[in-house]
PDB file of C-alpha atoms in Angstrom:
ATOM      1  CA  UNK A1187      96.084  85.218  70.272  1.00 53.00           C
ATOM      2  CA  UNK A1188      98.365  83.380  67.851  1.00 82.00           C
ATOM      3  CA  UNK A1189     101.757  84.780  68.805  1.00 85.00           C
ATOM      4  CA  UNK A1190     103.344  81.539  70.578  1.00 89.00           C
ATOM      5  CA  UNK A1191     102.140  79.512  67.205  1.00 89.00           C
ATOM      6  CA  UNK A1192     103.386  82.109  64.745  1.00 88.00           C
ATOM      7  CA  UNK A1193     106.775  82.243  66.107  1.00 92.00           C
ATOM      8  CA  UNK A1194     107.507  79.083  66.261  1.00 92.00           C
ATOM      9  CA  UNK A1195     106.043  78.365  63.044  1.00 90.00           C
ATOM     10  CA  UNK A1196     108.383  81.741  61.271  1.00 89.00           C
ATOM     11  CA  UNK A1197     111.182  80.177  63.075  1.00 93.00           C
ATOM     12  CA  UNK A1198     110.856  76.449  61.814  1.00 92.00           C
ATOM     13  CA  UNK A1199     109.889  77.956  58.101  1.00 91.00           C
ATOM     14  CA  UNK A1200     113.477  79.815  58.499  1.00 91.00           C
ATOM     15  CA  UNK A1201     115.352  77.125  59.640  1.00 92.00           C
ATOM     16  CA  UNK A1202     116.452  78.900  62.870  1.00 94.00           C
ATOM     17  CA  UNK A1203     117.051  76.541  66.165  1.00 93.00           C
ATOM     18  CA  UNK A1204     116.063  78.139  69.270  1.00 92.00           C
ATOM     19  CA  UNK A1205     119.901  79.587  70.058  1.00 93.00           C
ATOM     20  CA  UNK A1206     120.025  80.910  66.155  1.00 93.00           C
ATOM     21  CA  UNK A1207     116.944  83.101  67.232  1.00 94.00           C
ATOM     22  CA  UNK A1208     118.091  83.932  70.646  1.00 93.00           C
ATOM     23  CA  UNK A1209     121.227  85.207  68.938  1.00 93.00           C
ATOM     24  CA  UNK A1210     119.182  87.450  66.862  1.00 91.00           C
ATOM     25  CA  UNK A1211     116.784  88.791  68.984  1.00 92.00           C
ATOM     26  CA  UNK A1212     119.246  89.144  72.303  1.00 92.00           C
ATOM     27  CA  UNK A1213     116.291  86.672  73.986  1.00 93.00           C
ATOM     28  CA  UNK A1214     117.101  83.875  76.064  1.00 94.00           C
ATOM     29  CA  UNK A1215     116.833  80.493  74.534  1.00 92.00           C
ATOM     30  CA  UNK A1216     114.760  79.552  77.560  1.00 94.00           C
ATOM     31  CA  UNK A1217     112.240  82.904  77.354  1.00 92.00           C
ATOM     32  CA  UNK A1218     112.094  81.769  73.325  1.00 94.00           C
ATOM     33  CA  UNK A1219     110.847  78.031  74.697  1.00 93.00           C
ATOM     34  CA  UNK A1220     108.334  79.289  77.121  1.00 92.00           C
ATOM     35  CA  UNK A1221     106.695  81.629  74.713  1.00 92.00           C
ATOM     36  CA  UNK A1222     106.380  79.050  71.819  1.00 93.00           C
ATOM     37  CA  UNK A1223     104.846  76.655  74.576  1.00 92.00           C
ATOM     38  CA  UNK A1224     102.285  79.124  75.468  1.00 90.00           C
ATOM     39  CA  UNK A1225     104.155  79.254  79.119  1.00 91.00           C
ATOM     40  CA  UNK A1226     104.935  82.877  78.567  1.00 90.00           C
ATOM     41  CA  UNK A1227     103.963  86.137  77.407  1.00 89.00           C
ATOM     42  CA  UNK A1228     106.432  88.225  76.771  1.00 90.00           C
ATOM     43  CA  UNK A1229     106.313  91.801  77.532  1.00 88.00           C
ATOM     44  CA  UNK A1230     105.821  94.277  74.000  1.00 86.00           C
ATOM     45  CA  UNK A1231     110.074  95.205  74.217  1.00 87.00           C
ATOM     46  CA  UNK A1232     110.957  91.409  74.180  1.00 91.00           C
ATOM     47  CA  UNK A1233     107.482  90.594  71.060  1.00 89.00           C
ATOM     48  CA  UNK A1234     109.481  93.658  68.935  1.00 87.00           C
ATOM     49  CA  UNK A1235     112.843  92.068  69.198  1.00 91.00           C
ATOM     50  CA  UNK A1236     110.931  88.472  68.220  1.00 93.00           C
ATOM     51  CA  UNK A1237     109.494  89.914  65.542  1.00 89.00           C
ATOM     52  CA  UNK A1238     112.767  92.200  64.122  1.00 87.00           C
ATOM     53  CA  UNK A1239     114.436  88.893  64.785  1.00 91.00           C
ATOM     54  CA  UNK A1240     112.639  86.678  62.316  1.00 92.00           C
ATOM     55  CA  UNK A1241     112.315  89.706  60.242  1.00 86.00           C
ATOM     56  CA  UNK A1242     108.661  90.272  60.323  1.00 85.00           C
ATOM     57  CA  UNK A1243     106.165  92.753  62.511  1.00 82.00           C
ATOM     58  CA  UNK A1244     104.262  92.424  65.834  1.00 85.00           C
ATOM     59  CA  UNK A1245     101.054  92.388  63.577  1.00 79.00           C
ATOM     60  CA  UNK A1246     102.518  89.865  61.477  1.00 81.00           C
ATOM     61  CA  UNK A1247     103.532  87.431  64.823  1.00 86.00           C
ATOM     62  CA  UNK A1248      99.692  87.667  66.015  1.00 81.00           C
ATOM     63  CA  UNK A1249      97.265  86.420  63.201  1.00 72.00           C
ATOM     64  CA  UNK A1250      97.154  84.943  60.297  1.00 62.00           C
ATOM     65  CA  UNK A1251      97.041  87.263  57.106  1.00 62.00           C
ATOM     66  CA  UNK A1252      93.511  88.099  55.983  1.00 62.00           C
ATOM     67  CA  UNK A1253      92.826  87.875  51.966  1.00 62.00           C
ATOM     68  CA  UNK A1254      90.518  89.371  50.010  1.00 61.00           C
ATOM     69  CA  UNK A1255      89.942  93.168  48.437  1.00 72.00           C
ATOM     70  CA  UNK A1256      87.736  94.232  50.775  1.00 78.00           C
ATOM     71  CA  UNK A1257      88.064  93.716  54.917  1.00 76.00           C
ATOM     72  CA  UNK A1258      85.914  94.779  57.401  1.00 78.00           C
ATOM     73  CA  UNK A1259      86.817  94.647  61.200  1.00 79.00           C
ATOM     74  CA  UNK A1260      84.884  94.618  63.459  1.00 83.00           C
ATOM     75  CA  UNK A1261      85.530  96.488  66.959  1.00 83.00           C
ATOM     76  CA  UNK A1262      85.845  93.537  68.482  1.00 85.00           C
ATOM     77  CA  UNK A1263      88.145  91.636  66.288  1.00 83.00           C
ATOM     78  CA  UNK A1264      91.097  93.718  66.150  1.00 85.00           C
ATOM     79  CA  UNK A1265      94.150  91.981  66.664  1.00 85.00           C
ATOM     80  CA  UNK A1266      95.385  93.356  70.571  1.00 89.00           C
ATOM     81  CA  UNK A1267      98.281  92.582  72.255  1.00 88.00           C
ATOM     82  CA  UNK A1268      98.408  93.616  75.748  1.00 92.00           C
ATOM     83  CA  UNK A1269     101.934  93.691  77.645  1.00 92.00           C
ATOM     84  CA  UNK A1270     101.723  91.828  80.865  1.00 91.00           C
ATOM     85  CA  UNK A1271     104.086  94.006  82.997  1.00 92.00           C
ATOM     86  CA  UNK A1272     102.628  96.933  82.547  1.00 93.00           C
ATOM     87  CA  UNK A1273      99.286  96.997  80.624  1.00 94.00           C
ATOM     88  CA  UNK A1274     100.250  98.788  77.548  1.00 95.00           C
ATOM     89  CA  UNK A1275      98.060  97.736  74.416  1.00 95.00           C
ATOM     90  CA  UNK A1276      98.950  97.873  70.839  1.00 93.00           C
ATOM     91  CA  UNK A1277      95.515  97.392  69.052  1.00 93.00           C
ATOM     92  CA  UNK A1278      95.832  96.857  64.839  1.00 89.00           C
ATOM     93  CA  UNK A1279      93.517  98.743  63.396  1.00 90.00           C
ATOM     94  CA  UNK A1280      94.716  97.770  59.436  1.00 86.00           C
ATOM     95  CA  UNK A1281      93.618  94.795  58.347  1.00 80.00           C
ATOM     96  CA  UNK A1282      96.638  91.998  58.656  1.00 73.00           C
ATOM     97  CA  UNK A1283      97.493  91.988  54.718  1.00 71.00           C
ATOM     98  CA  UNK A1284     100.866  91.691  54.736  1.00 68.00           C
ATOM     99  CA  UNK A1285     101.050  95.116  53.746  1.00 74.00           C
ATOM    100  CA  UNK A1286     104.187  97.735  54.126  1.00 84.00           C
ATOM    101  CA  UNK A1287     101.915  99.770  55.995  1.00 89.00           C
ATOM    102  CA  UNK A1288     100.301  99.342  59.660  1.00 90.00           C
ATOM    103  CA  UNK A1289      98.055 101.421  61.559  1.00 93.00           C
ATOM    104  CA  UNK A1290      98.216 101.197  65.491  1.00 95.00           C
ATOM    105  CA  UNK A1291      96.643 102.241  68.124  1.00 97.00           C
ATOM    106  CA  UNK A1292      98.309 102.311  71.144  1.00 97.00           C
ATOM    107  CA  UNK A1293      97.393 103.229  74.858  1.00 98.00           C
ATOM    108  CA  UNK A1294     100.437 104.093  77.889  1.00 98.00           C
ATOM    109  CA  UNK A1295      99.173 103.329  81.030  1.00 98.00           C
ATOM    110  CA  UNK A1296      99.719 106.434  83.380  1.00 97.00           C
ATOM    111  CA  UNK A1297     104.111 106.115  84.967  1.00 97.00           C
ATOM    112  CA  UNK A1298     104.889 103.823  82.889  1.00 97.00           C
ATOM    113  CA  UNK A1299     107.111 103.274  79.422  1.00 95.00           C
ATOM    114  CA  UNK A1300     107.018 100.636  76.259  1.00 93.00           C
ATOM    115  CA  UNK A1301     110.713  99.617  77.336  1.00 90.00           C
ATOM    116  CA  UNK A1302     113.842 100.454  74.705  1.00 90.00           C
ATOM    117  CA  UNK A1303     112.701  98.696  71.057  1.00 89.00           C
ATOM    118  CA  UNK A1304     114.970  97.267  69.021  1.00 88.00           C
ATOM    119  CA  UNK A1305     115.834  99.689  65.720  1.00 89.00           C
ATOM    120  CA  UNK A1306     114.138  98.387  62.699  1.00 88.00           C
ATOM    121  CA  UNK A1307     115.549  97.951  59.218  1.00 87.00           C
ATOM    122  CA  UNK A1308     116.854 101.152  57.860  1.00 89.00           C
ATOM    123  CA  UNK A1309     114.021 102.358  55.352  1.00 90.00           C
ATOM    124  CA  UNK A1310     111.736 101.887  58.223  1.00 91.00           C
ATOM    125  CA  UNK A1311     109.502 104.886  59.049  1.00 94.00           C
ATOM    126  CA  UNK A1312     107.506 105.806  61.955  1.00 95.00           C
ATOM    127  CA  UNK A1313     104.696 108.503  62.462  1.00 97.00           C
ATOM    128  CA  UNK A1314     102.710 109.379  65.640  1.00 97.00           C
ATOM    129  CA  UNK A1315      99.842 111.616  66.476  1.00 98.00           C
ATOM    130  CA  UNK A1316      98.701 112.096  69.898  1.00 98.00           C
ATOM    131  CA  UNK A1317      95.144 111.160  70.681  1.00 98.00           C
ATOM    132  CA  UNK A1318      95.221 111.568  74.055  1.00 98.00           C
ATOM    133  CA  UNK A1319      97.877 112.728  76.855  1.00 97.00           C
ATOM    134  CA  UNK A1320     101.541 113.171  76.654  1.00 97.00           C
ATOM    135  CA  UNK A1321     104.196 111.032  76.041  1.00 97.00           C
ATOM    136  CA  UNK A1322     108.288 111.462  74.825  1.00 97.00           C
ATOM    137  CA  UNK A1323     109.579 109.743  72.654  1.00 97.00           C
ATOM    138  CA  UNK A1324     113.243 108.867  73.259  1.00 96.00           C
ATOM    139  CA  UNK A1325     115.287 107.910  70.405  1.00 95.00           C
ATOM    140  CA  UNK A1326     118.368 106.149  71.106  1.00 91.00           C
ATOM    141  CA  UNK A1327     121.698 105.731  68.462  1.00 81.00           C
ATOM    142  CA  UNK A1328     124.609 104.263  70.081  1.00 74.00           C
ATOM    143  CA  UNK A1329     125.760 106.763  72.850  1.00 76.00           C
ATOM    144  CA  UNK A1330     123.183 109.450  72.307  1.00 87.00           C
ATOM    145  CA  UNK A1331     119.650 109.784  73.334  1.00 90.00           C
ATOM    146  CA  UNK A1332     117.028 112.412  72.077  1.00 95.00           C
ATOM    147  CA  UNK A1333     113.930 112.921  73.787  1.00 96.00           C
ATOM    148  CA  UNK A1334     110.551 114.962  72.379  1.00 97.00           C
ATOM    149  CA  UNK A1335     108.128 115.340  74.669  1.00 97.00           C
ATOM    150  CA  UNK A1336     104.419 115.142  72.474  1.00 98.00           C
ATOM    151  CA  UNK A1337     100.683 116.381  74.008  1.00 98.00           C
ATOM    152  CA  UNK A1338      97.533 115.901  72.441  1.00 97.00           C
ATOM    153  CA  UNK A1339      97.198 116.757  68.671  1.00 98.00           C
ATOM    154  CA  UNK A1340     100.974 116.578  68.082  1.00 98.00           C
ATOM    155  CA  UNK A1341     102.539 114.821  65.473  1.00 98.00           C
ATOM    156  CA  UNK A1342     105.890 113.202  64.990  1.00 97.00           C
ATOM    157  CA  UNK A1343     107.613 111.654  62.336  1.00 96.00           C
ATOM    158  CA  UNK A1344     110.673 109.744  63.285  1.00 95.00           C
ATOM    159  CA  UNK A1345     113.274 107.244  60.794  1.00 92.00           C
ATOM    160  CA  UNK A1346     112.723 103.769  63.124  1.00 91.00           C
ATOM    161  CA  UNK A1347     116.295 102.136  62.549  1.00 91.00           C
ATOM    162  CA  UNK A1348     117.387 104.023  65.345  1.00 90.00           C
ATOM    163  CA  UNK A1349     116.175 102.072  69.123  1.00 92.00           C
ATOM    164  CA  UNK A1350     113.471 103.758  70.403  1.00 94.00           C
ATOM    165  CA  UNK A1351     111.129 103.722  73.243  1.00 95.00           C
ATOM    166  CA  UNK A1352     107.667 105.489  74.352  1.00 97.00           C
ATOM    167  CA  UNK A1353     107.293 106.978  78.004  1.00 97.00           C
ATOM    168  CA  UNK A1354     104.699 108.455  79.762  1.00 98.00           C
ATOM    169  CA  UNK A1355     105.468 110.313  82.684  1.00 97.00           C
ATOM    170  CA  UNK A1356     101.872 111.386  83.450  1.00 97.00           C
ATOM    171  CA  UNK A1357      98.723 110.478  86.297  1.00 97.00           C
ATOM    172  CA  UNK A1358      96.869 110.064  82.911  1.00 97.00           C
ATOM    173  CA  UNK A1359      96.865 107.518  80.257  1.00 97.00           C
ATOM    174  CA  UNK A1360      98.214 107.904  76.879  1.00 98.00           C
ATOM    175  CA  UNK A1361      96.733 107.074  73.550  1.00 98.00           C
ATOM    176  CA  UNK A1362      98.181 107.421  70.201  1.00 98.00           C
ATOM    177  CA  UNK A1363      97.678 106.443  66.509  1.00 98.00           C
ATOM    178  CA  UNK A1364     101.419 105.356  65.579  1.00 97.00           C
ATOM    179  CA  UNK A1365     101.595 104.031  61.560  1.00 96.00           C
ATOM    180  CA  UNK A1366     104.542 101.897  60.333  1.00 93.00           C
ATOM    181  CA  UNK A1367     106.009 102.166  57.136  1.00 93.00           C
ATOM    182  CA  UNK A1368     108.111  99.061  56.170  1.00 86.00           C
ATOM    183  CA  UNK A1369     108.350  99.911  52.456  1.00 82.00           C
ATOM    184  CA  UNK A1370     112.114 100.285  52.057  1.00 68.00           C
ATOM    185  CA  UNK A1371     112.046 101.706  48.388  1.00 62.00           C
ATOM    186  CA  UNK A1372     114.183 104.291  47.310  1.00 53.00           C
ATOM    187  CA  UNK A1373     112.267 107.677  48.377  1.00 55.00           C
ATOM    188  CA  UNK A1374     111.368 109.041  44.777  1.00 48.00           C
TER     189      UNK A1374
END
């Protein structure tokens, strides 16, 4: 895994000292050194306020971008990220392009949650469909909190500038495709 490299290397090529990015990402200066050194691996809340910190994805923060016009993956050289505290994995199944558009899939250990994720950009779109289980989906603006509760088969659709956080409540895991939309144009 390449995350420790790749942020330290985004935060260098922005110019950002360790307190600038601790400012932006509500991190601790001393969490940010650890994880650069390889010391530390942060849990998936505190990689997704990293990566909306140096203004860039999760995917983005573990490899280097792939070129070419046609990619093929192979199972077992997905780009994972698996959150120490708890077990939940975020598996890219698009290739890393640099593209607006990521597809996910993610697995929810059985009682546990994703922690509270920083709001994207506005213009930032999520969608979800349930593979497997039941999770809800609390969306949080300010004050107010919303929670959907989604089984297997449902789909959900949800504008990801608002904080936001997955939970699974179940003796079963969870898994579910969840696509990204970072393209911020105008809708037409």
């Amino acid at each position: 895994m390449q995350f420790y490299k790749n942020v330290k290397k985004q935060r260098l090529e922005k110019g950002y000292s360790l307190e600038m990015l601790s400012e932006k990402t509500g991190v601790s200066r001393a969490m940010l050194s650890k994880i650069e050194r390889n010391e530390k691996q942060p849990t998936i809340k505190v990689a997704a306020q990293i990566a909306e910190g140096l203004n860039t994805s999760i995917s983005e923060l573990l490899g280097e971008k792939e070129d070419g016009r046609v990619i093929t993956i192979k199972s077992e050289k997905h780009l994972k990220y698996t959150d120490p505290d708890n077990g939940f994995e975020r598996k890219l199944l698009s290739p890393n392009v640099g593209s607006d558009i990521e597809l996910i899939l993610n697995t929810l250990p059985a009682n546990s949650n994703t922690g509270l994720f920083p709001g994207h950009s506005i213009g930032v779109r999520e969608y979800i469909y349930i593979l497997k289980g039941k999770i809800t989906v609390e969306l949080s603006e300010e004050l107010e909190s919303q929670k959907y509760v989604l089984s297997e088969g449902d789909s959900f659709y949800f504008e990801a500038h608002k904080s936001h956080q997955f939970i699974n409540n179940e003796n079963q895991k969870c898994e579910y495709i969840l696509v990204i939309d970072s393209n911020k144009s105008p809708k037409i």
